[in-house]
Coordinates of C-alpha atoms in Angstrom, one line a residue:
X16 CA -62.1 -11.9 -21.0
X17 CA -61.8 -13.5 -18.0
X18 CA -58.3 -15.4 -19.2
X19 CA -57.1 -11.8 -19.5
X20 CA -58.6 -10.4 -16.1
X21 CA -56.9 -13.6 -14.4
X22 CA -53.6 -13.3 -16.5
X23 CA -53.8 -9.8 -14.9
X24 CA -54.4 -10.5 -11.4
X25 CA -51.8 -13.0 -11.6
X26 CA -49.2 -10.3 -12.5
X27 CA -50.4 -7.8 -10.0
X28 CA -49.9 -10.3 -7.3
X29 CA -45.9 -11.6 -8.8
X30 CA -45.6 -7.2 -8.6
X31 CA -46.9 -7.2 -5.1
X32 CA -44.7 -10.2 -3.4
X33 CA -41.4 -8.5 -5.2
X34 CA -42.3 -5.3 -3.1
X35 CA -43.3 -6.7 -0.3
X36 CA -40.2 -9.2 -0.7
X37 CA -37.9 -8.4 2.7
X38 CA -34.4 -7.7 2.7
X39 CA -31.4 -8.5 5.5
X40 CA -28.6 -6.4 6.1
X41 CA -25.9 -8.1 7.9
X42 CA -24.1 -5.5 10.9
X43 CA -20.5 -6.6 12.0
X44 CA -20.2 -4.0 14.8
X45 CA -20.7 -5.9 17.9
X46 CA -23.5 -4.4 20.0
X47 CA -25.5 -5.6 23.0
X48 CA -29.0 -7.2 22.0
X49 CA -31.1 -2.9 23.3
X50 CA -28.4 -1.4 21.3
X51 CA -28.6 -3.7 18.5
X52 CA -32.4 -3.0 18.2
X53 CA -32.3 0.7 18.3
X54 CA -29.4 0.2 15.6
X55 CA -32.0 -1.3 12.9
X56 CA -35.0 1.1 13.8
X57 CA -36.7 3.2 12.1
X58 CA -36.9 1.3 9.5
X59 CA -35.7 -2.1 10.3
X60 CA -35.7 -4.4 13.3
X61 CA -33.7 -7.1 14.7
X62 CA -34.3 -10.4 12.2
X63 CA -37.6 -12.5 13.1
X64 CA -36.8 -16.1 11.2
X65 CA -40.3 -17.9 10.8
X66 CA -39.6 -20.4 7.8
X67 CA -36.5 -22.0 5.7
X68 CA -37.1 -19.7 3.1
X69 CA -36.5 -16.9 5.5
X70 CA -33.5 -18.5 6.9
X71 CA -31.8 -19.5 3.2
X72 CA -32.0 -15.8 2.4
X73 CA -30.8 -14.7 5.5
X74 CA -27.7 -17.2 5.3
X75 CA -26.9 -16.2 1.5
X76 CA -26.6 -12.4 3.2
X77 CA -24.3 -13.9 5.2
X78 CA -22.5 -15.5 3.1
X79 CA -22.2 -12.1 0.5
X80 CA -20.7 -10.6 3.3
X81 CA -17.8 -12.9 3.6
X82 CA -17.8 -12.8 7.4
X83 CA -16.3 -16.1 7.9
X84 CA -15.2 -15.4 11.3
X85 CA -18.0 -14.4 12.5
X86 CA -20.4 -17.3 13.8
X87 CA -22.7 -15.6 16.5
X88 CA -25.2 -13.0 15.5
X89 CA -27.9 -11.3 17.7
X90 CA -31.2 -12.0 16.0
X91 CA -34.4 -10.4 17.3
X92 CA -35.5 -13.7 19.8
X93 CA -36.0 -13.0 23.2
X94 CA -37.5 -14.4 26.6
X95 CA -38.4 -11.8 29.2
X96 CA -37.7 -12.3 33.0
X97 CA -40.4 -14.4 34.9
X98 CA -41.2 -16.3 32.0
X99 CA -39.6 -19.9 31.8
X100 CA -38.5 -22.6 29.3
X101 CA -41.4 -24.6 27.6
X102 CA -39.9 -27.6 26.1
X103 CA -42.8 -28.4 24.1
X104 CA -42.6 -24.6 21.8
X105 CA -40.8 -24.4 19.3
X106 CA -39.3 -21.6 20.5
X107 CA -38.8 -22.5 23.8
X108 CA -40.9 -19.9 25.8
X109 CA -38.8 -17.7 23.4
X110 CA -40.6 -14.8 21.4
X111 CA -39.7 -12.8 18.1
X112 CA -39.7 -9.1 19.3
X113 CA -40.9 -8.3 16.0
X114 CA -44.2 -8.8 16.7
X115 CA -45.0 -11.5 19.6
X116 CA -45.0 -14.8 18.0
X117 CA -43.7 -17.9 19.4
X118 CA -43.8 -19.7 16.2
X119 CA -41.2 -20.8 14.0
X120 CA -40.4 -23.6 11.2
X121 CA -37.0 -23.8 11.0
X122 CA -34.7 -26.3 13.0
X123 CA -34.4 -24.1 16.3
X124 CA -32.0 -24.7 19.0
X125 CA -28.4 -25.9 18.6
X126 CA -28.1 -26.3 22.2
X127 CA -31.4 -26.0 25.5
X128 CA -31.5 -22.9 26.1
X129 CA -30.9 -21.9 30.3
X130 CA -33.6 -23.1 32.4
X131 CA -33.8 -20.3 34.5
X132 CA -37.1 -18.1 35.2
X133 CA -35.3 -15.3 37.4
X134 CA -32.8 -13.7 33.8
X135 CA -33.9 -12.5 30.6
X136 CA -32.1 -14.0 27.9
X137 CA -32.2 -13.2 23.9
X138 CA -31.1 -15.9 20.9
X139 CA -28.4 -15.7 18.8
X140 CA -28.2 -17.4 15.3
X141 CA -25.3 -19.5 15.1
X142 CA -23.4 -20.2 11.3
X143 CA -20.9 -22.3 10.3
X144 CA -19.3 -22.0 6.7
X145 CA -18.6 -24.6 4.0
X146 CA -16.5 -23.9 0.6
X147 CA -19.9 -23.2 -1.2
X148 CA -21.7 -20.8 1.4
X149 CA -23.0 -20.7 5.0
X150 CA -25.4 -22.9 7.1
X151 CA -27.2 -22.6 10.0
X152 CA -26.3 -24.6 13.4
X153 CA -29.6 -22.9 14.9
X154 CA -30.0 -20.9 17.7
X155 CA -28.4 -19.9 21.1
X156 CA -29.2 -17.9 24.3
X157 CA -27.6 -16.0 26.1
X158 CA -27.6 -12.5 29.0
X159 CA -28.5 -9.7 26.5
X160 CA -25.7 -7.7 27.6
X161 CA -23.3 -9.2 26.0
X162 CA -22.0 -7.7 22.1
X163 CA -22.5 -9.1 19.2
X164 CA -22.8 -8.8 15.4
X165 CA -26.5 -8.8 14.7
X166 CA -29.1 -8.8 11.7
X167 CA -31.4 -6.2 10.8
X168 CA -34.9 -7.0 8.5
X169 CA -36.6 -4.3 6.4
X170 CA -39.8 -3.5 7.7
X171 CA -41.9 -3.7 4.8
X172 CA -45.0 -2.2 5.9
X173 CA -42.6 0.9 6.0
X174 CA -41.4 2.8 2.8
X175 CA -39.5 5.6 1.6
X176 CA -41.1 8.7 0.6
X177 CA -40.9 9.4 -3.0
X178 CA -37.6 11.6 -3.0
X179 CA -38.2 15.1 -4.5
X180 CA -35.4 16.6 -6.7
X181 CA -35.5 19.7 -9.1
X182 CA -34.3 19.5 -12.4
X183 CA -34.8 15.7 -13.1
X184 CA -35.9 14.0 -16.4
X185 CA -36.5 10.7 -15.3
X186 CA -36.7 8.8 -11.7
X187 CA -37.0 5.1 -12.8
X188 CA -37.8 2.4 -10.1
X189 CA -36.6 -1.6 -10.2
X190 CA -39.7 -3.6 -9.8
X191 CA -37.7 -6.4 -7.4
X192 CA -36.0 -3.5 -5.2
X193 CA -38.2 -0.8 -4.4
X194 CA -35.6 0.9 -1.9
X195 CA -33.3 2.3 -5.0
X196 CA -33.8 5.0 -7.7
X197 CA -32.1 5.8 -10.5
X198 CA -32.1 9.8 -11.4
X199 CA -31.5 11.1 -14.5
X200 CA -31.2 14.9 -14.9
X201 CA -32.1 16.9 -17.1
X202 CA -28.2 17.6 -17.9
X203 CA -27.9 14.1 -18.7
X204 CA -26.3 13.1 -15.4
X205 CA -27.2 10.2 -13.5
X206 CA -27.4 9.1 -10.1
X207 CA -28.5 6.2 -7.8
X208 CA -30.1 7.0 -4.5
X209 CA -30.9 4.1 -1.8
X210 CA -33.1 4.1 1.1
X211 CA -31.2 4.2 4.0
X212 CA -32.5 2.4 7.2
X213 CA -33.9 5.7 8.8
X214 CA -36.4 5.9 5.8
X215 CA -34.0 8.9 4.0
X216 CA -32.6 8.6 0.5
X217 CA -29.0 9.3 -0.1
X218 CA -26.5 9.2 -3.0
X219 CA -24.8 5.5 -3.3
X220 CA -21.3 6.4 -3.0
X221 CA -22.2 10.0 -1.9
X222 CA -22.1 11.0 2.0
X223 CA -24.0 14.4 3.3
X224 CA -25.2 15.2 -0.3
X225 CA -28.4 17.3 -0.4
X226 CA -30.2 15.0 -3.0
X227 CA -32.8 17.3 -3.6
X228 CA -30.1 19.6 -5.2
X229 CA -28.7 16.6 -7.2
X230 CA -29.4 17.7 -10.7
X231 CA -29.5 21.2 -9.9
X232 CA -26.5 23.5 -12.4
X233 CA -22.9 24.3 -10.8
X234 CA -21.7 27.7 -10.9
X235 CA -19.9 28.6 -14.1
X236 CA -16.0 26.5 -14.7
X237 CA -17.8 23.7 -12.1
X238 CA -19.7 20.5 -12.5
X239 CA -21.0 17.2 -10.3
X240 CA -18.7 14.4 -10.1
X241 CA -20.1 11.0 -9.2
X242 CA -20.7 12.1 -5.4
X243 CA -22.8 14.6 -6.5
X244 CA -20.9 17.4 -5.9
X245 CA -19.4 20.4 -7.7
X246 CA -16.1 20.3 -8.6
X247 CA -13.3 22.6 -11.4
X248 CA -13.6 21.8 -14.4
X249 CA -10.0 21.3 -15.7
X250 CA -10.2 23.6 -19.1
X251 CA -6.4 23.2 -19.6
X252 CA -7.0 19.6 -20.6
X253 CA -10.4 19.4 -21.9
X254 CA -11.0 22.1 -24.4
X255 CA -7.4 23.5 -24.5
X256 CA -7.8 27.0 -25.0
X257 CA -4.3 28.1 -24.5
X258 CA -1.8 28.6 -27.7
X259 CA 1.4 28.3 -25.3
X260 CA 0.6 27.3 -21.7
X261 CA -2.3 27.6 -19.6
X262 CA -2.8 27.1 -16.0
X263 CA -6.0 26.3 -14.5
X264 CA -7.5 28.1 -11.4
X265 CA -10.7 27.6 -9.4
X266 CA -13.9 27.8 -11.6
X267 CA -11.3 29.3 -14.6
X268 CA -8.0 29.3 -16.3
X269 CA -5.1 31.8 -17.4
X270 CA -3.4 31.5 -20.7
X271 CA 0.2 31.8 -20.0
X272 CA 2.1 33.8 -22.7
X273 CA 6.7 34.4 -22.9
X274 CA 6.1 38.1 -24.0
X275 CA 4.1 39.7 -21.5
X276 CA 5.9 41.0 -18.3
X277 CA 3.7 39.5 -15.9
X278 CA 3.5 35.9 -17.7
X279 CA -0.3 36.4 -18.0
X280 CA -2.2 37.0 -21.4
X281 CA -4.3 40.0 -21.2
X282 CA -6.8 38.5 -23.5
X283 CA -5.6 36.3 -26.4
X284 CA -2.7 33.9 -26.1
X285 CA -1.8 34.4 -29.9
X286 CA 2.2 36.5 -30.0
X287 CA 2.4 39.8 -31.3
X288 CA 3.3 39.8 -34.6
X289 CA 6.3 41.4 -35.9
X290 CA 8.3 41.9 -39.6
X291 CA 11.5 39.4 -38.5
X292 CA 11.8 36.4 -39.5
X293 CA 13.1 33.2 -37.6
X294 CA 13.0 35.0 -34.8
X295 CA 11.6 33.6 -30.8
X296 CA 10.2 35.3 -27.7
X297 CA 12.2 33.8 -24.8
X298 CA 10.5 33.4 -21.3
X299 CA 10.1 36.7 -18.9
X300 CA 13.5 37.2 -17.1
X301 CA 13.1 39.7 -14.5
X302 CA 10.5 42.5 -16.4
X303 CA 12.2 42.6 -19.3
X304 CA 11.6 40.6 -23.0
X305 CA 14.7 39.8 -24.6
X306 CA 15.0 38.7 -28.4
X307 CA 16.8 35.7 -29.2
X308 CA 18.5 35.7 -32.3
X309 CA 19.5 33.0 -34.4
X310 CA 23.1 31.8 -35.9
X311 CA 22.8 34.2 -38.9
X312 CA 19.9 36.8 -39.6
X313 CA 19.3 38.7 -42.5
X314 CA 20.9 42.7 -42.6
X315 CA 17.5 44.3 -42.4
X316 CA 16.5 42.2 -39.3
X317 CA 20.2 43.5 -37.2
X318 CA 19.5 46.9 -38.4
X319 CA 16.2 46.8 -36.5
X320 CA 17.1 44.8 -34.1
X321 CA 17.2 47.6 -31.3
X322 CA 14.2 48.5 -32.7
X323 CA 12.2 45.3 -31.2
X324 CA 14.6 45.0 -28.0
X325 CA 12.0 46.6 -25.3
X326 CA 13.5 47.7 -21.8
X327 CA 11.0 48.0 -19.2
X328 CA 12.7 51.1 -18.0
X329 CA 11.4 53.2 -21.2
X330 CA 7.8 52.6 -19.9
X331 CA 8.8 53.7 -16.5
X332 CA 10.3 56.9 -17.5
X333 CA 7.3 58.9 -15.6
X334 CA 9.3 57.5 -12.5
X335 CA 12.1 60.1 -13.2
X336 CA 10.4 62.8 -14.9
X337 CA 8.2 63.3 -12.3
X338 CA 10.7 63.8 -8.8
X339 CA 12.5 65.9 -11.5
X340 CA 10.4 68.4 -11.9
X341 CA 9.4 68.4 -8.1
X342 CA 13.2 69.0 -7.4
X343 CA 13.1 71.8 -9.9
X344 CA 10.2 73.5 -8.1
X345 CA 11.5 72.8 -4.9
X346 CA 14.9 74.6 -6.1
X347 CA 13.4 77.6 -7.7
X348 CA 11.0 78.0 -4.4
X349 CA 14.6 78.3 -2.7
X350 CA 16.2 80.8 -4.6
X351 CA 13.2 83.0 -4.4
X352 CA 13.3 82.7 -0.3
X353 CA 17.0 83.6 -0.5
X354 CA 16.8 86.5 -2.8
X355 CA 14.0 87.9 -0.7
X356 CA 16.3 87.5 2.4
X357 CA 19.2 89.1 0.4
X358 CA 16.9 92.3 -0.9
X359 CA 15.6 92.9 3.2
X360 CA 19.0 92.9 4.3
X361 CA 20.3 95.5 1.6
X362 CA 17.0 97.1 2.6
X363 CA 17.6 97.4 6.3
X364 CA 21.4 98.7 5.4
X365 CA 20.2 101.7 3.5
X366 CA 17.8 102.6 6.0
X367 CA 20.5 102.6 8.8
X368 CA 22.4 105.1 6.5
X369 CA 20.2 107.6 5.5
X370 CA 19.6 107.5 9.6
X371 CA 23.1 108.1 10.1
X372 CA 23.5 111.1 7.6
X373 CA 19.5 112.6 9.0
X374 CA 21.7 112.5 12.7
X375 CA 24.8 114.2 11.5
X376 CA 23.5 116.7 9.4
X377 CA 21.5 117.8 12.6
X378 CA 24.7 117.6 15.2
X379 CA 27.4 118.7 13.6
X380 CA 26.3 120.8 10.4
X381 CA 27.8 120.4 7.3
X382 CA 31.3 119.5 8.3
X383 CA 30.1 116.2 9.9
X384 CA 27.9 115.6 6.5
X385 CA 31.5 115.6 5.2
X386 CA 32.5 113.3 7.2
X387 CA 29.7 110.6 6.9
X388 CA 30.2 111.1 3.4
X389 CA 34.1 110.1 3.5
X390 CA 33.4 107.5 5.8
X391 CA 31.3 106.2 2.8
X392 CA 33.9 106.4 0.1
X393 CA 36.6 104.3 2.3

């Protein structure tokens, strides 16, 4: 029993140091030694180096990086004004801004650092490269103003929240990198997310991606690419739907089909069918279909010919019946107008007359009657 309770410790501890292990990320922007510290925070700091093993790892990050140009690199050492070099520290009168110590393992200074009191100064790790990786030359100070590449070190008593996404099957964690997830959705679709340095989890190879919408469904004729976002689904390629051509639009597709006017299948792609024989729709040419015919084809098929030839002018003949009839009304409207001008005018006429006659009759008796009447016939 107690083999197994000590086999069991043992693990638990192995569990522990690969969590608690630290990682280095490696910054080739040159910033000042403030800036380069404000760079790494929230949830990293400038590097503290307190042992070889420390160092080895940090100079294998170095090396990964393939910055062989690169042989300065602000590291979180720093001696504050009023305080002077002490010869017998390791680090000099030096201090790790990580948390206050003056203690460190590793071979320290390439070169004295400034004996001056009046300045404060920070420390730089200095590297110099071989064919099989990088070494350290130790440390160097210099005014903190000046820029540099710098180090950053995860703060491990600092940890990303656990990241909450809908729709997920599975969220599986590597036991020597606690800072990455893999997702797997309930679709099937998986993702890795990373802890950034600010404590957030993002997409690897994904920027501004809302995470917690990750594994959450596209809208129909969409789906999430790698970045984790929704894209068209190309159904012209992938499931073919199309019996002639097809042409894929945002979140659908068209079938493209010879024998409609407009190009566009109104429903199936599949040709009318029709009682010729060797006989092919040709492509739209300005509204109208047109029947190709072959070298020779059979009597019955020329004799009803003109009855598949379609003009699009047949099923536009509403376009002339119509201002034809409007004419017509327009035209009978007119002749009633003028025939009721015509019949006032004779109207007006006979009344003048039978004035006349009334006016005669009573100035000049019968023989003026006469007259009038004369004046008539002639």
């Amino acid at each position: 029993m107690q083999l197994w309770t000590g086999l069991y410790f043992t693990s638990f501890l192995n569990m522990a140091r690969c969590l608690l292990e630290s990682s280095y990320t490696v910054h080739l922007n040159k910033l000042s030694f403030e800036n380069a510290q404000n760079y790494c925070k929230p949830g990293s700091f400038l590097t503290n180096i307190p042992n070889e093993k420390e160092m080895d790892k940090i100079l294998k990050t170095i090396w990964d990086m393939n910055s062989k140009p690169t042989t300065l690199f602000w590291i979180g050492l720093k001696r504050d004004k009023g305080i002077c070099v002490e010869q017998h520290l390791p680090l000099k009168g030096f201090f790790w801004t990580v948390d206050n110590s003056t203690h460190s393992d590793v071979k320290t200074w390439k070169t004295k650092p400034q004996d001056t009191c009046t300045n404060i100064r920070c420390g730089l790790l200095s590297v110099e490269y071989s064919d099989s990786g990088a070494k350290s030359n130790g440390f160097e100070d210099t005014t903190c103003k000046n820029d540099h590449p710098f180090i950053c070190k995860r703060n491990v008593k600092l940890a990303c929240p656990r990241p909450e996404i809908l729709s997920t099957r599975d969220m599986t964690e590597p036991s020597n990198d606690p800072y990455t997830r893999q997702i797997v959705c309930l679709s099937g679709a998986r993702f890795n997310l990373t802890c950034s340095k600010d404590l957030v989890w993002t997409l690897v190879g994904g920027k501004n991606v809302n995470i917690s919408q990750l594994c959450q469904e596209c809208q129909k004729g969409y789906r999430r690419d790698a970045s984790g976002n929704c894209v068209d689904v190309n159904e012209c390629e992938e499931s073919k739907p199309c019996k002639q051509g097809c042409l894929n639009t945002e979140g659908s597709y068209k079938c493209l089909c010879s024998y409609n006017d407009d190009g566009i299948c109104n429903g199936s792609s599949k040709p009318p069918t029709t009682n010729l024989k060797n006989n092919e729709y040709s492509k739209i040419n300005r509204g109208k279909s047109v029947l190709t015919q072959p070298t020779s084809l059979p009597d019955d098929a020329r004799m009803n010919e003109t009855v598949v030839h379609t003009d699009k002018s047949d099923g536009d003949i509403s376009n002339i019946v119509v201002p034809a009839i409007i004419a017509l009304l327009i035209f009978i409207v007119l002749l009633v107008i003028v025939a009721a001008i015509v019949k006032g005018c004779l109207r007006r006429r006979s009344i003048k007359l039978a004035q006349r006659k009334a006016e005669a009759v009573a100035l000049n008796g019968s023989s003026s009657m006469e007259k009038v009447n004369e004046k008539e016939e002639t």
